Amino acid sequence: MSLSNSCPGARTIREPTPEYIDCPHCGREIEVWSDEPLTRCPHCRGLVLQSRGASCLDWCPHAAECVGLEKLQRLRRAGSDG
Ligand SMILES: [Zn+2]
């Protein structure tokens, strides 16, 4: 019994980690969490969309069970409209 078989794409959602990126609007460093595809820059209030490749959550039939339906819907909504 172990959790090591969870897919890597879901891992960043289930176990969010902070990342530091440069705001595309003002150039200052901001903290973004791996489970937050859309972040508002605290400096310039601009919306920052994390660029991420195609995720297994987009096509995996078990995605809802994997990260939770609520979170999955939030992620999909953030990716489809702004
Ligand atoms: Zn900014």
CSV table of C-alpha atoms and ligand atoms in Angstrom, one decimal:
chain,number,residue,atom,x,y,z
A,1,MET,CA,0.0,0.0,0.0
A,2,SER,CA,1.5,3.3,-1.1
A,3,LEU,CA,0.6,6.5,-2.8
A,4,SER,CA,3.5,6.4,-5.1
A,5,ASN,CA,1.4,5.2,-8.0
A,6,SER,CA,-0.5,8.5,-8.3
A,7,CYS,CA,0.3,10.1,-11.6
A,8,PRO,CA,2.9,12.9,-11.7
A,9,GLY,CA,0.5,15.4,-13.3
A,10,ALA,CA,-1.9,15.1,-10.3
A,11,ARG,CA,0.9,15.3,-7.8
A,12,THR,CA,1.3,19.1,-8.2
A,13,ILE,CA,-2.4,19.5,-7.6
A,14,ARG,CA,-2.6,17.1,-4.6
A,15,GLU,CA,0.5,18.4,-3.1
A,16,PRO,CA,0.8,22.0,-4.1
A,17,THR,CA,4.2,23.6,-4.1
A,18,PRO,CA,5.1,27.3,-4.4
A,19,GLU,CA,7.0,28.5,-7.4
A,20,TYR,CA,8.6,31.8,-8.1
A,21,ILE,CA,8.1,33.4,-11.5
A,22,ASP,CA,8.5,36.9,-12.9
A,23,CYS,CA,5.2,38.7,-13.4
A,24,PRO,CA,4.8,39.2,-17.2
A,25,HIS,CA,3.1,42.6,-16.4
A,26,CYS,CA,5.5,44.3,-14.0
A,27,GLY,CA,8.5,42.0,-14.1
A,28,ARG,CA,8.6,41.5,-10.3
A,29,GLU,CA,8.9,38.1,-8.7
A,30,ILE,CA,5.7,36.6,-7.5
A,31,GLU,CA,4.8,33.4,-5.7
A,32,VAL,CA,2.5,31.0,-7.5
A,33,TRP,CA,1.2,27.7,-6.2
A,34,SER,CA,1.2,24.7,-8.5
A,35,ASP,CA,-2.5,24.1,-8.0
A,36,GLU,CA,-3.4,27.7,-8.8
A,37,PRO,CA,-3.4,28.2,-12.6
A,38,LEU,CA,-4.5,31.8,-12.3
A,39,THR,CA,-2.8,34.1,-9.8
A,40,ARG,CA,-3.2,37.8,-9.3
A,41,CYS,CA,0.1,39.7,-9.0
A,42,PRO,CA,0.2,41.4,-5.6
A,43,HIS,CA,2.4,44.2,-7.0
A,44,CYS,CA,0.5,45.3,-10.1
A,45,ARG,CA,-2.8,43.4,-9.7
A,46,GLY,CA,-2.4,41.9,-13.1
A,47,LEU,CA,-3.7,38.4,-13.7
A,48,VAL,CA,-0.9,35.8,-14.3
A,49,LEU,CA,-1.7,32.6,-16.0
A,50,GLN,CA,0.8,29.9,-15.3
A,51,SER,CA,1.9,28.3,-18.5
A,52,ARG,CA,1.6,24.6,-18.2
A,53,GLY,CA,1.7,21.8,-20.8
A,54,ALA,CA,-1.1,19.4,-21.5
A,55,SER,CA,-2.0,17.8,-18.2
A,56,CYS,CA,-3.1,14.3,-17.6
A,57,LEU,CA,-6.1,15.9,-15.8
A,58,ASP,CA,-7.3,17.0,-19.2
A,59,TRP,CA,-7.9,13.5,-20.5
A,60,CYS,CA,-7.6,11.1,-17.6
A,61,PRO,CA,-10.9,9.4,-16.8
A,62,HIS,CA,-9.9,9.2,-13.2
A,63,ALA,CA,-8.9,12.8,-12.9
A,64,ALA,CA,-12.0,13.7,-10.8
A,65,GLU,CA,-11.2,11.0,-8.3
A,66,CYS,CA,-7.5,11.8,-8.3
A,67,VAL,CA,-7.6,15.4,-7.4
A,68,GLY,CA,-11.3,15.9,-6.4
A,69,LEU,CA,-14.1,17.0,-8.7
A,70,GLU,CA,-14.3,20.5,-7.2
A,71,LYS,CA,-10.6,21.2,-7.9
A,72,LEU,CA,-10.7,19.6,-11.3
A,73,GLN,CA,-13.6,21.8,-12.4
A,74,ARG,CA,-11.9,24.9,-11.0
A,75,LEU,CA,-8.8,24.1,-13.0
A,76,ARG,CA,-10.7,23.4,-16.2
A,77,ARG,CA,-12.7,26.6,-15.8
A,78,ALA,CA,-9.5,28.7,-15.3
A,79,GLY,CA,-8.0,27.2,-18.5
A,80,SER,CA,-11.0,27.7,-20.7
A,81,ASP,CA,-12.0,31.3,-20.0
A,82,GLY,CA,-10.5,34.3,-18.4
B,1,ZN,ZN,2.9,42.3,-11.6
